[in-house]
């Protein structure tokens, strides 16, 4: 397939004119051209194949060209690719909402479908503000978030990302100013110093806080950081005490990545609002969802606006809903739980040799997430180069070399990923 393209010409244009994520123009180093993907493998224009240890930014949990997912897209295409959701509705959206509500932690059965994770977070933030306003507390417009978090790249989502490692300093006063509790420290149980500070911040700002926001148990793009579920319970208690809504962002952790179907389950708490995205469509099409309790939906709908004030053009895109339904259907067999546990055990074994590398600060594994943390920023070109030589695609950031592979990755391929990550850690 790659053969019919003049890659030298295409890549020259790509370098000079096409923006890639978090990249300058012209781009450097140049991205690798992919011509097809199947199972857990990407095929490059020069014929090389790479095991995708990133699952396309954590989305392709069942691998590429999965027969069930391919069929779902084709079948939906035969009736309609898209139709606006304002004033119209369709079965794929209704069934997806039903399925999400059934899978979600108790009682989150009011569903807003959005077109990306960041937008789901924006919708959730707006729902919190509208909820407080309609409850007679219009001054509650700010959020209590965790240091080290990541919630997306739009303005509202950026404002609740880590204030130091995130992008705040680049945007200055353009972002709303939020309130940050410390990153939950590693270790079992809730650190009393952390808890004291979090409660104090909540008390001091209670008049202006609309909601508490966190990625439960694993902070993803903010640093691949794991913390005790007891902290999520502490956040629930803080929210209850002051009448804040608890908004849990499961866009990275949802759909089995950390072990349970949702990381929230490990904490045994129910959020008021939950955002999901990424793996929801199995890496096929962009779609996300904001789920909330009935009372939140009622209060939001009850104020002067009389509605939740948001409506993306591609809201509930039928193709995306169709493939999401098929993707969630693949959870029914329960097989994924064994796979995530198998991958967790495999990653522990194959990443252990990294501890012998002098520049390695930490190696950690939780569910189908494996992380090697260096004591310096990764030389991304050198690390990716070493991994590609080992037949594996990774995308390190900051001081982190990590994998979040598809759940269908075999033990052999986990071995290949581990060896390539260790080689990347030596090189990077
Ligand atoms: C990726 C991510 C987002 C943003 O999702 P997009 O689809 O990239 O907008 C938000 N929150 C978390 C936890 C994420 O991992």
PDB file of C-alpha atoms and ligand atoms in Angstrom, residues 22 57-58 115-121 150-154 157 215 218 220-221 249-253 275 277-278 286-288, ligand 1:
ATOM      1  CA  UNK A  22       3.380  19.216  20.778  1.00  0.00           C
ATOM      2  CA  UNK A  57      -2.124   6.824  22.892  1.00  0.00           C
ATOM      3  CA  UNK A  58      -3.845   4.195  25.020  1.00  0.00           C
ATOM      4  CA  UNK A 115     -16.100  14.477  20.592  1.00  0.00           C
ATOM      5  CA  UNK A 116     -12.841  14.182  22.552  1.00  0.00           C
ATOM      6  CA  UNK A 117     -11.542  13.712  26.059  1.00  0.00           C
ATOM      7  CA  UNK A 118     -10.702  17.379  26.519  1.00  0.00           C
ATOM      8  CA  UNK A 119     -14.217  18.355  25.481  1.00  0.00           C
ATOM      9  CA  UNK A 120     -15.745  15.866  27.936  1.00  0.00           C
ATOM     10  CA  UNK A 121     -13.666  17.537  30.655  1.00  0.00           C
ATOM     11  CA  UNK A 150      -3.442  15.951  33.241  1.00  0.00           C
ATOM     12  CA  UNK A 151      -6.942  16.576  31.887  1.00  0.00           C
ATOM     13  CA  UNK A 152      -6.529  17.721  28.294  1.00  0.00           C
ATOM     14  CA  UNK A 153      -5.347  20.594  26.154  1.00  0.00           C
ATOM     15  CA  UNK A 154      -8.296  22.998  25.914  1.00  0.00           C
ATOM     16  CA  UNK A 157      -8.869  21.408  30.943  1.00  0.00           C
ATOM     17  CA  UNK A 215      -7.560  11.144  37.750  1.00  0.00           C
ATOM     18  CA  UNK A 218      -3.102   6.757  38.070  1.00  0.00           C
ATOM     19  CA  UNK A 220      -1.244   9.580  33.186  1.00  0.00           C
ATOM     20  CA  UNK A 221       0.261  12.262  30.976  1.00  0.00           C
ATOM     21  CA  UNK A 249     -11.386  11.790  34.965  1.00  0.00           C
ATOM     22  CA  UNK A 250     -11.220   8.129  33.836  1.00  0.00           C
ATOM     23  CA  UNK A 251     -10.219   9.004  30.273  1.00  0.00           C
ATOM     24  CA  UNK A 252      -6.858   7.232  30.720  1.00  0.00           C
ATOM     25  CA  UNK A 253      -7.715   4.777  33.506  1.00  0.00           C
ATOM     26  CA  UNK A 275     -15.359  11.435  32.121  1.00  0.00           C
ATOM     27  CA  UNK A 277     -12.814   8.608  26.343  1.00  0.00           C
ATOM     28  CA  UNK A 278      -9.646   7.183  24.775  1.00  0.00           C
ATOM     29  CA  UNK A 286     -12.904  10.084  18.373  1.00  0.00           C
ATOM     30  CA  UNK A 287     -15.694  10.169  20.957  1.00  0.00           C
ATOM     31  CA  UNK A 288     -15.906  10.612  24.723  1.00  0.00           C
TER      32      UNK A 288
HETATM   33  C1  LIG B   1      -5.896  12.052  27.049  1.00  0.00           C
HETATM   34  C2  LIG B   1      -6.558  12.582  28.266  1.00  0.00           C
HETATM   35  C3  LIG B   1      -7.455  13.663  28.191  1.00  0.00           C
HETATM   36  C4  LIG B   1      -7.720  14.412  26.908  1.00  0.00           C
HETATM   37  O1  LIG B   1      -8.319  13.619  25.939  1.00  0.00           O
HETATM   38  P1  LIG B   1      -8.249  14.065  24.381  1.00  0.00           P
HETATM   39  O2  LIG B   1      -9.108  13.067  23.695  1.00  0.00           O
HETATM   40  O3  LIG B   1      -6.811  14.018  23.987  1.00  0.00           O
HETATM   41  O4  LIG B   1      -8.791  15.451  24.320  1.00  0.00           O
HETATM   42  C5  LIG B   1      -8.066  14.068  29.366  1.00  0.00           C
HETATM   43  N1  LIG B   1      -7.837  13.453  30.529  1.00  0.00           N
HETATM   44  C6  LIG B   1      -6.990  12.409  30.635  1.00  0.00           C
HETATM   45  C7  LIG B   1      -6.793  11.744  31.970  1.00  0.00           C
HETATM   46  C8  LIG B   1      -6.306  11.949  29.521  1.00  0.00           C
HETATM   47  O5  LIG B   1      -5.438  10.933  29.619  1.00  0.00           O
END
